[in-house]
Structures are given as C-alpha cells and as structure tokens.
PDB file of C-alpha atoms in Angstrom:
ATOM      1  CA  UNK Y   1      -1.287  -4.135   2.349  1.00  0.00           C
ATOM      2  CA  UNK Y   2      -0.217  -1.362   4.882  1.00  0.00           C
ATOM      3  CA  UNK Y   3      -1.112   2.138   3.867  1.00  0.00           C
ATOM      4  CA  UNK Y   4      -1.817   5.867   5.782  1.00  0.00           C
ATOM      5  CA  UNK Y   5      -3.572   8.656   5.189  1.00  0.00           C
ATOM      6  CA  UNK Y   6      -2.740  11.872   6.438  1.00  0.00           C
ATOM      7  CA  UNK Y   7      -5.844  14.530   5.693  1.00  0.00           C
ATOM      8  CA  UNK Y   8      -5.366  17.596   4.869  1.00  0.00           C
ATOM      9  CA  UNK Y   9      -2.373  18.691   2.264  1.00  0.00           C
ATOM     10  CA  UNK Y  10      -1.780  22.093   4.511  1.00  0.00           C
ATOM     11  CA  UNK Y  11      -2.210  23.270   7.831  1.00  0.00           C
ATOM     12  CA  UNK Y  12      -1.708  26.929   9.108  1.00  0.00           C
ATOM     13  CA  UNK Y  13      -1.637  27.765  12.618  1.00  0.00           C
ATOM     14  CA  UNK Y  14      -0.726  30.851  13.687  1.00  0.00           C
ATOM     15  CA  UNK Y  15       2.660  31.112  16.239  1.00  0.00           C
ATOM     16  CA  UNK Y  16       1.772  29.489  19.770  1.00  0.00           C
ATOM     17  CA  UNK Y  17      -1.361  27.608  18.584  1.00  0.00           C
ATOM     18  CA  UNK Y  18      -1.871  24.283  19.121  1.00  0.00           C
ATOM     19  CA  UNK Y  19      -0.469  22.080  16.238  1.00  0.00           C
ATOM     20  CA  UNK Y  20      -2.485  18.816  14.951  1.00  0.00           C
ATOM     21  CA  UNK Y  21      -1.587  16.642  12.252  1.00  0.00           C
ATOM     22  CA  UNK Y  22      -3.262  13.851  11.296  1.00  0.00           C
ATOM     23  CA  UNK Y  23      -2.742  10.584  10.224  1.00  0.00           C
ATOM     24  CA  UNK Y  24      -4.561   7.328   9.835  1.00  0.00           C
ATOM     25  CA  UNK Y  25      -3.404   3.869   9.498  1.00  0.00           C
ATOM     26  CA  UNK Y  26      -4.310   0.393   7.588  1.00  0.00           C
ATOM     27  CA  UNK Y  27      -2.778  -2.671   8.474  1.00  0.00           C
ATOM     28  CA  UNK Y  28      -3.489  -6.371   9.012  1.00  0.00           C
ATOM     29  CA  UNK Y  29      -0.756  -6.593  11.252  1.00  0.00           C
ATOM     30  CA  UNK Y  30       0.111  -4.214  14.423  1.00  0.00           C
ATOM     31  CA  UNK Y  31       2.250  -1.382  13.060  1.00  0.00           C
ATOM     32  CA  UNK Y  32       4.891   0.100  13.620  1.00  0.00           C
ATOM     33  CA  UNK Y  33       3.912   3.797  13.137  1.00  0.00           C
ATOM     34  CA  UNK Y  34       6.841   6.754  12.815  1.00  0.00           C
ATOM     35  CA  UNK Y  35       6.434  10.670  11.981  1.00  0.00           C
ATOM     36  CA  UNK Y  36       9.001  12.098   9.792  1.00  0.00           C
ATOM     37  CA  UNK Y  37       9.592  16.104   9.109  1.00  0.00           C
ATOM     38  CA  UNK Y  38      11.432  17.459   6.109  1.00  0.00           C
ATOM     39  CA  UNK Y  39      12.607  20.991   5.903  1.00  0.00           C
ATOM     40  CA  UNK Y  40      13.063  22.480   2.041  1.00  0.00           C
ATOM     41  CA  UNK Y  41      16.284  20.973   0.284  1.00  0.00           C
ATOM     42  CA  UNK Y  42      16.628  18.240   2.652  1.00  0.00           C
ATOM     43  CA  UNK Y  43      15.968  14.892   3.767  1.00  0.00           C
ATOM     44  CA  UNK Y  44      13.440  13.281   6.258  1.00  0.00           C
ATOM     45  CA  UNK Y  45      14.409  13.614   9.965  1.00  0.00           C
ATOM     46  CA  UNK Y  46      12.689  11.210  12.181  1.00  0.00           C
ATOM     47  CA  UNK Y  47      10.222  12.709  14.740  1.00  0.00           C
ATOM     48  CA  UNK Y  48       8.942  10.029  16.730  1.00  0.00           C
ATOM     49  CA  UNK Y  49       8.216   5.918  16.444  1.00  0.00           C
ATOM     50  CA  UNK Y  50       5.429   3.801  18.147  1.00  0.00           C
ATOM     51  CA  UNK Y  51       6.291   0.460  18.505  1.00  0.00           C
ATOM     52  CA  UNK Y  52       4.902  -1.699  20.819  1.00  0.00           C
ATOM     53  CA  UNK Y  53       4.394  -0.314  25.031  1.00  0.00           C
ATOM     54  CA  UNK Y  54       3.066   3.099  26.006  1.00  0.00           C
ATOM     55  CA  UNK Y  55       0.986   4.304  23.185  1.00  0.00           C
ATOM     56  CA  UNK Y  56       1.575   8.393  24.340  1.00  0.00           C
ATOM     57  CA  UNK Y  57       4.792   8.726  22.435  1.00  0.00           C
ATOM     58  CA  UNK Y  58       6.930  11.421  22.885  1.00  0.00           C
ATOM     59  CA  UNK Y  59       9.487  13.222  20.435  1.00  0.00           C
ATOM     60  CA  UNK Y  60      11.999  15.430  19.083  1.00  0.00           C
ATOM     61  CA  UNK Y  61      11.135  18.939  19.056  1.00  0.00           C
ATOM     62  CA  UNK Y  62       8.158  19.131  21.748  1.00  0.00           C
ATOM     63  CA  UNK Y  63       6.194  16.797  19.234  1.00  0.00           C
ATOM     64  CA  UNK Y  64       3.580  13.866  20.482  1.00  0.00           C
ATOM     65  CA  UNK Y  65       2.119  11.429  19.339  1.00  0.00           C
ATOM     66  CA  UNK Y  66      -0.744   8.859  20.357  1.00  0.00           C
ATOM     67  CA  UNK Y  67      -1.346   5.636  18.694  1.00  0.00           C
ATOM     68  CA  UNK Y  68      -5.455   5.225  19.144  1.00  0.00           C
ATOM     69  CA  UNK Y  69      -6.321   1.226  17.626  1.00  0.00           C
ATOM     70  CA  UNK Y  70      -9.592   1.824  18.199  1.00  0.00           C
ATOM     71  CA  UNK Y  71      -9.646   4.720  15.376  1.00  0.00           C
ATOM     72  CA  UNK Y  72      -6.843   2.907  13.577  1.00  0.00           C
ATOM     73  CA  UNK Y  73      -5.187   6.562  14.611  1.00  0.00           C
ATOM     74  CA  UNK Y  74      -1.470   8.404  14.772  1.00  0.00           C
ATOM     75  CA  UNK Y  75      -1.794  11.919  14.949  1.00  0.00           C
ATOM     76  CA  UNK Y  76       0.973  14.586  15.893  1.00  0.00           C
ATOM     77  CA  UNK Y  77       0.326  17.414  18.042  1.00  0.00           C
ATOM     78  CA  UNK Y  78       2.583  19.752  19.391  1.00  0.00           C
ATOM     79  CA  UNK Y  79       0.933  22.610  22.423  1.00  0.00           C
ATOM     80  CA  UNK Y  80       2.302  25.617  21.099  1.00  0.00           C
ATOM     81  CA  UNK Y  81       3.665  26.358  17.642  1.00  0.00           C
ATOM     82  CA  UNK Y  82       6.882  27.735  16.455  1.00  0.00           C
ATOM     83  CA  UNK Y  83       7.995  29.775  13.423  1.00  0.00           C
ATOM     84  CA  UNK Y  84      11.257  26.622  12.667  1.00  0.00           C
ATOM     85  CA  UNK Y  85       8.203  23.822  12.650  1.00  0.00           C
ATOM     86  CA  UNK Y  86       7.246  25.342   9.091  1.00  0.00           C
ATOM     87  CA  UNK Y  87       8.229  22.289   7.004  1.00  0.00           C
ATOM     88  CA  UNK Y  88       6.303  18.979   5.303  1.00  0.00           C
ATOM     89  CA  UNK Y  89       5.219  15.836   7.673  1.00  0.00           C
ATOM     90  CA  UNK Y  90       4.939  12.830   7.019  1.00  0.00           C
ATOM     91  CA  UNK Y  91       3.483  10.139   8.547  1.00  0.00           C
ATOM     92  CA  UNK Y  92       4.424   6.335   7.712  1.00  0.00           C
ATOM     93  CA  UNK Y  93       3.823   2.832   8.852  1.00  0.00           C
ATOM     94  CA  UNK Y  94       5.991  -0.900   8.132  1.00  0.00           C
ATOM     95  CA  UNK Y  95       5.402  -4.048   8.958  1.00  0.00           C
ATOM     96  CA  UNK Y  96       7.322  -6.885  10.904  1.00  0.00           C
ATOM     97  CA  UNK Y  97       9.996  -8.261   9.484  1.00  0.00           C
ATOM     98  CA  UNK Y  98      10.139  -5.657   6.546  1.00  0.00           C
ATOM     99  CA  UNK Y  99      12.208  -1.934   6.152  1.00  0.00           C
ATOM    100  CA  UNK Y 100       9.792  -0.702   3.604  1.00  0.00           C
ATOM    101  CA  UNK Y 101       8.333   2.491   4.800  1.00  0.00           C
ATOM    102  CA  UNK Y 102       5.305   3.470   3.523  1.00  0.00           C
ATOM    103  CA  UNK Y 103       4.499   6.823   3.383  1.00  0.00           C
ATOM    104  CA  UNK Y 104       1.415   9.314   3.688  1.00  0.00           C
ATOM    105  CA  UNK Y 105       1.215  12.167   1.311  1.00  0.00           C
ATOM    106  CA  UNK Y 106       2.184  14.616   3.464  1.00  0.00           C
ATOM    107  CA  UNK Y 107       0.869  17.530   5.266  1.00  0.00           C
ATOM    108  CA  UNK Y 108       2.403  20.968   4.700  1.00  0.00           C
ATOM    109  CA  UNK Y 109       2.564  23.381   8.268  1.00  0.00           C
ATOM    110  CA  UNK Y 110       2.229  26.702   7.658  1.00  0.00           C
ATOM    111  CA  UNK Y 111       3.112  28.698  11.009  1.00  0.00           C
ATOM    112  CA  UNK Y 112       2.589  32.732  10.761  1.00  0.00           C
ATOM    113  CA  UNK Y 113       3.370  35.424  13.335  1.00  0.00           C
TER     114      UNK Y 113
ATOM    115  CA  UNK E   1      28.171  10.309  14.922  1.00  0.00           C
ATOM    116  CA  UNK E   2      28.328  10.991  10.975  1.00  0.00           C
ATOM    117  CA  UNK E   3      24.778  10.834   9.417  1.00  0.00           C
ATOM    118  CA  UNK E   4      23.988   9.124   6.583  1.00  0.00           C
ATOM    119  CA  UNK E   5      25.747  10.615   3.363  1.00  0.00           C
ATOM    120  CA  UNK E   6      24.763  10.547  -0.190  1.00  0.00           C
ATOM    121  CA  UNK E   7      26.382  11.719  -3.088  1.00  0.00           C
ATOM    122  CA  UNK E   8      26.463  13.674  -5.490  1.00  0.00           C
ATOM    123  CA  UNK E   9      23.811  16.489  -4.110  1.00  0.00           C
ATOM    124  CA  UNK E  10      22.862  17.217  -7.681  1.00  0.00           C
ATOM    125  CA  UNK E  11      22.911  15.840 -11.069  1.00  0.00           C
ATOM    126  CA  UNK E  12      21.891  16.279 -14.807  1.00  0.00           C
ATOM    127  CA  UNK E  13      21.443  13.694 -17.433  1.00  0.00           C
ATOM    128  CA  UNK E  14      19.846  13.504 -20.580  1.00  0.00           C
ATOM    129  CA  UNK E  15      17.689  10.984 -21.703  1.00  0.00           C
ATOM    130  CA  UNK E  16      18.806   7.310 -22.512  1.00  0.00           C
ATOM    131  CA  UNK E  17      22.545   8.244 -20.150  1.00  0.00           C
ATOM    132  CA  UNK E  18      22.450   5.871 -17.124  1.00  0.00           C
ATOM    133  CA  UNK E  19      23.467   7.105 -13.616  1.00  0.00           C
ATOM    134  CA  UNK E  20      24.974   6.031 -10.276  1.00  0.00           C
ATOM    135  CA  UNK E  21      24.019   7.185  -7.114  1.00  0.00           C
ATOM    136  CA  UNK E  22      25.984   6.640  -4.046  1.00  0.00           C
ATOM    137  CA  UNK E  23      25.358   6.489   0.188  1.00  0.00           C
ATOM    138  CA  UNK E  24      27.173   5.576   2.762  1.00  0.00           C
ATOM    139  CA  UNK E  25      25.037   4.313   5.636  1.00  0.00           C
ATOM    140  CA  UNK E  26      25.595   5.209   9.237  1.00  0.00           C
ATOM    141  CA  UNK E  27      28.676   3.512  11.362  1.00  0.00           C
ATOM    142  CA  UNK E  28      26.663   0.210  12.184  1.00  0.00           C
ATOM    143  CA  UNK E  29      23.672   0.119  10.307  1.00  0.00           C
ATOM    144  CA  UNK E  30      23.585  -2.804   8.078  1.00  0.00           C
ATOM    145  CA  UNK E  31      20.350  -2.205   6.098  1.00  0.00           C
ATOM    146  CA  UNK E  32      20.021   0.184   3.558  1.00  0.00           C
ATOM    147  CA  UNK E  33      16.504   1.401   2.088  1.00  0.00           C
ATOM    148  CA  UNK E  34      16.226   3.732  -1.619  1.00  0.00           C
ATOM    149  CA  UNK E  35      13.249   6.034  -1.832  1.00  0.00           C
ATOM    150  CA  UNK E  36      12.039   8.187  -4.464  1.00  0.00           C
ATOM    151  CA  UNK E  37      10.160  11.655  -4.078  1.00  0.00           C
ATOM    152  CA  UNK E  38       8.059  13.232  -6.746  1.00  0.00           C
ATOM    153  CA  UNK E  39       5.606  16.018  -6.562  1.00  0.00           C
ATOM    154  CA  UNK E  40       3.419  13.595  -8.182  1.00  0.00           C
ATOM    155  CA  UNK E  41       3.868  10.099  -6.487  1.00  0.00           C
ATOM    156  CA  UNK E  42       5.210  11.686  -3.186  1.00  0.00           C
ATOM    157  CA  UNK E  43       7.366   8.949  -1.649  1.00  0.00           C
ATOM    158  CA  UNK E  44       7.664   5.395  -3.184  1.00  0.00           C
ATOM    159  CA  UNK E  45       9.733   2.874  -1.823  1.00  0.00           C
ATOM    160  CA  UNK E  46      12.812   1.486  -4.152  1.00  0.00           C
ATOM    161  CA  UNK E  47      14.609  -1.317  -2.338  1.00  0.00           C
ATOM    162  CA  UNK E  48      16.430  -2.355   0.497  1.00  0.00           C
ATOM    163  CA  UNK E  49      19.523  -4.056   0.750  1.00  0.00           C
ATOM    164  CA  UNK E  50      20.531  -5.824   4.135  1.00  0.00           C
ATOM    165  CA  UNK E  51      24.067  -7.772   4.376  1.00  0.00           C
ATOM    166  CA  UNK E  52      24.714  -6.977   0.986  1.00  0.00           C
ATOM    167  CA  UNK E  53      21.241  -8.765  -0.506  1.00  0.00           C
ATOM    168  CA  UNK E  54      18.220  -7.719  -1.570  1.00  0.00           C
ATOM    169  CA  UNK E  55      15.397  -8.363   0.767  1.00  0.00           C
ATOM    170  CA  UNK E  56      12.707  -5.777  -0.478  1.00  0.00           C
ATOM    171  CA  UNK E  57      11.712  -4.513  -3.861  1.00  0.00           C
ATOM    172  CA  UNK E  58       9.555  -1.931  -4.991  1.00  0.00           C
ATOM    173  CA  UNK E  59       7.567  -1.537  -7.756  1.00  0.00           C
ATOM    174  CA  UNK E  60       9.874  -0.420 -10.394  1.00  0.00           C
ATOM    175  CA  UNK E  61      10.789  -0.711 -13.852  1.00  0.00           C
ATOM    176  CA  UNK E  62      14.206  -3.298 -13.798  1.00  0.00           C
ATOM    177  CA  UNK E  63      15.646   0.230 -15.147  1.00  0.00           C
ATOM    178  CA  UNK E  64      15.998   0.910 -11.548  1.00  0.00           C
ATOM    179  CA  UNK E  65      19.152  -1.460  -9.722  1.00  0.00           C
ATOM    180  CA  UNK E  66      20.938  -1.377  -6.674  1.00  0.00           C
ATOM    181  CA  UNK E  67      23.768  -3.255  -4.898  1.00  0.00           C
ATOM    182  CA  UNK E  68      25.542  -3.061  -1.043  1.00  0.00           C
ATOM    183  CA  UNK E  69      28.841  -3.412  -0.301  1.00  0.00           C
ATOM    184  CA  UNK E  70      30.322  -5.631   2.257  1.00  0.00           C
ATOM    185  CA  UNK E  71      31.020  -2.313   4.436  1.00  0.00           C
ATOM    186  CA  UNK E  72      27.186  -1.423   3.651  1.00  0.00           C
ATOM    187  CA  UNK E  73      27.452   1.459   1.740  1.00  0.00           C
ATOM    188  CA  UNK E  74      25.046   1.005  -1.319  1.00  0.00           C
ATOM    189  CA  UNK E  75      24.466   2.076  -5.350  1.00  0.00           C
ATOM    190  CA  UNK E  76      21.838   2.503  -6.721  1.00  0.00           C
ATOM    191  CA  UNK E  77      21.833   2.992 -10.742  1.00  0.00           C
ATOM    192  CA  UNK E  78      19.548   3.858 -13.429  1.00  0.00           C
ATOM    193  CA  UNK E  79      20.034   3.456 -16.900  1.00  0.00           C
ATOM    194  CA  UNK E  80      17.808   5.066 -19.951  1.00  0.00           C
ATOM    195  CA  UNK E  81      17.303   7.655 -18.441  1.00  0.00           C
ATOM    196  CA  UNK E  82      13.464   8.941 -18.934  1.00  0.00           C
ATOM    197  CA  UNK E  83      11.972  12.578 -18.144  1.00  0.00           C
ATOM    198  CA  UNK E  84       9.670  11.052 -15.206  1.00  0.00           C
ATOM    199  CA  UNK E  85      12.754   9.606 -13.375  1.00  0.00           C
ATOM    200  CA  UNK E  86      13.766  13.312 -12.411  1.00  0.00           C
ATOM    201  CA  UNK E  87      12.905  13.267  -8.789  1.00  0.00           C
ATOM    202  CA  UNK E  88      14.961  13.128  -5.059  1.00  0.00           C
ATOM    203  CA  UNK E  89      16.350   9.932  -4.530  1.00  0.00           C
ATOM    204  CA  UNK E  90      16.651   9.312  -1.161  1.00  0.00           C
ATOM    205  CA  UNK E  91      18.791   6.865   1.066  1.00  0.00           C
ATOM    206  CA  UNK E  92      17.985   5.705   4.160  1.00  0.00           C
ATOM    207  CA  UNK E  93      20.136   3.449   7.074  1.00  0.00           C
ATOM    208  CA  UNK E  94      18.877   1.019   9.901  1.00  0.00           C
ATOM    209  CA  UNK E  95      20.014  -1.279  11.946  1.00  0.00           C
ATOM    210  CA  UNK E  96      17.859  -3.792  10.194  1.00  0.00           C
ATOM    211  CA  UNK E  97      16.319  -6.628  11.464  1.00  0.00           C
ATOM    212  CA  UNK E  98      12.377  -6.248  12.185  1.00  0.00           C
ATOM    213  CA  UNK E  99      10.683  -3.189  10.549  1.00  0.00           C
ATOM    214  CA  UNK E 100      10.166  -1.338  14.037  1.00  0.00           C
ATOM    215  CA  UNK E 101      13.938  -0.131  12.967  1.00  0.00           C
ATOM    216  CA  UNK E 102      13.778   3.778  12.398  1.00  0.00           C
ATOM    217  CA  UNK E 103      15.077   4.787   9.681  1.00  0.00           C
ATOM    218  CA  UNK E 104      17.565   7.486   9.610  1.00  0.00           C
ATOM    219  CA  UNK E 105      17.906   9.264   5.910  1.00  0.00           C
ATOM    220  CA  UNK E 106      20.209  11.225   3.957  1.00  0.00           C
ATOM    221  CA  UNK E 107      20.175  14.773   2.646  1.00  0.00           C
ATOM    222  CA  UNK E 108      19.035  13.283  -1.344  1.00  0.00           C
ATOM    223  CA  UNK E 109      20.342  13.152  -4.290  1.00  0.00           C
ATOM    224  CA  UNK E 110      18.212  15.603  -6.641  1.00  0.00           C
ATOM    225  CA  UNK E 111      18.788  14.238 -10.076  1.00  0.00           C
ATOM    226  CA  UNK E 112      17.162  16.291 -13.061  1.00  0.00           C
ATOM    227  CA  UNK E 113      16.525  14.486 -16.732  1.00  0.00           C
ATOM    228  CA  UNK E 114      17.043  17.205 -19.775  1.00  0.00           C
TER     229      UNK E 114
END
C-alpha cells in the first residue's frame, strides 16, 4: 500500500523566508509523487509532479521539489516567501497503472509580514 | 482551455434524501477521479471512472455510486443521506492511462446534511 506523510499540520514563515514543506513517501513500487495547493473555498491546483528523469523538479509559483529515494523523500521548498502562498499543501503519491491519489494530511502555511 | 467544472457549488439535504453531483471533465481527458474532504479524514479517494467504467474503487459504503458518460462527464450520487457524508466532494480529470497522469480538479461541490 502507497501512503505519505507530510509532518507538521502548520508552518509559519515570516514574508521572504525560506519555505519547506515536507513530505515522505511509502511505496513498493517507484512513485509517482505530485504537490497540490488549495486556497480557502476551492479546489486543489497542481504544483508540481515527479515522475521518472531529473529528480530536481521544478513548479508553478517559484515552488521545487526534490525526490530523495534514499530518504524515501518529496519535500517542497520555495527561496523566499510570499503573502498569496498562505493556503493548505498537500502532498500525494499513485501508483502505475492506477489514478487513485493518495493524499498526505496536509500542511497549513502561514506567511506574516 | 475550460477547467474542470462541477456543479452545483453548494447543497443541503436532510437525512435519508439522496443526491446527484455533477462534473464535466476537461476537453480530452477521459478519466475521471471523485474525492472526498473532511476535517476529519482529510482526503479519501471515491472512484474513478475511465471510458465510461469503473476501474478504481474506494473504500465506501455502496451508498456512494458513480457513472461516466460517453462524452466523460461523470455523476456521482448518494442516497440516505447520513450527517458524516457532509463534506467537499471533489472531481478530478486526467488523461488517464498510467497513474503518472496529473490530475487536474474542480472547484467542489460542498454538500451539507441537516
């Protein structure tokens, strides 16, 4: 069974700090690992995927991401944070073959002036 | 490109009514994935329907249905009702085919059980 875990239910930076979310995977199979963002009253907006190749993934927004097997790792960072990346993340990992996402239980960014 | 759309936004029921939730999946995208969203149980996978079958299930009360449409929009319905299915039912659309698919997901339908 595939399953992540993302640690830490909220994380406050202040504007311009460095942004780190993380996430950790479990999976008999290589993953395929995505990062999702959801701002209040709204759905999930996809972030960034790692598939298979360069394991540095870049995304939407200034986010990054770097798929570490060794520490069965996926965390999002982002250099410098910004008041509009106040919103939930999630991280979540599928399988071959299958559409079912399966999600982490999310990490809450708090960003302050 | 339209995103994918779900309707309606909101809805109330009462216990025991049934309900029918709609989405139409982006121009192209032939699988369709249901999630639901709790406070308590965060995100939990529903289904997925891909060419108008099921090919994933979740694990769900048979309460809990779904169909697709040869144009690939999708239903999903509920019937008798309980409190604990208030929550924000999600859609999502892919292009199918292997999981390394993203999926790209509507704005939720917020449905709220009196």
């Amino acid at each position: 069974a595939q399953s992540v875990t993302q640690l830490g239910s909220h994380v406050s930076v202040s504007e311009g700090a460095l942004v780190l979310l993380r996430c950790n995977y479990s999976s008999s199979v290589p993953p395929y690992l995505f990062w999702y963002v959801q701002y209040p009253n709204q759905g999930l907006q996809l972030l960034l995927k790692y598939t298979t190749g360069a394991t540095l993934v870049k995304g939407i927004n200034g986010f990054e991401a770097e798929f570490k097997k060794s520490e069965t790792s996926f965390h999002l960072t982002k250099p410098s944070a910004h008041m509009s990346d106040a919103a939930e993340y999630f991280c979540a990992v599928s399988g071959q073959g299958f559409q079912k996402l399966v999600f982490g239980t999310g990490t809450r960014l708090l960003v302050s002036p | 490109k339209a995103g994918v759309t779900q309707t309606p936004r909101y809805l109330i029921k009462t216990r025991g009514q049934q309900v029918t939730l709609s989405c139409s999946p982006i121009s192209g995208h032939r699988s369709v994935s249901w999630y639901q969203q709790t406070p308590g149980q965060g995100l939990q996978f529903l289904f997925e329907y891909f060419s108008e079958t099921q090919r994933n299930k979740g694990n769900f009360p048979g309460r809990f249905s779904g169909r697709q449409f040869s144009n690939s929009r999708s239903e999903m319905n509920v019937s008798t009702l309980e409190l604990g299915d208030s929550a924000l039912y999600l859609c999502a659309s892919s292009l199918g085919g292997e999981g390394n698919q993203p999926q790209h997901f509507g704005d939720g339908t917020r449905l709220s059980i009196l």
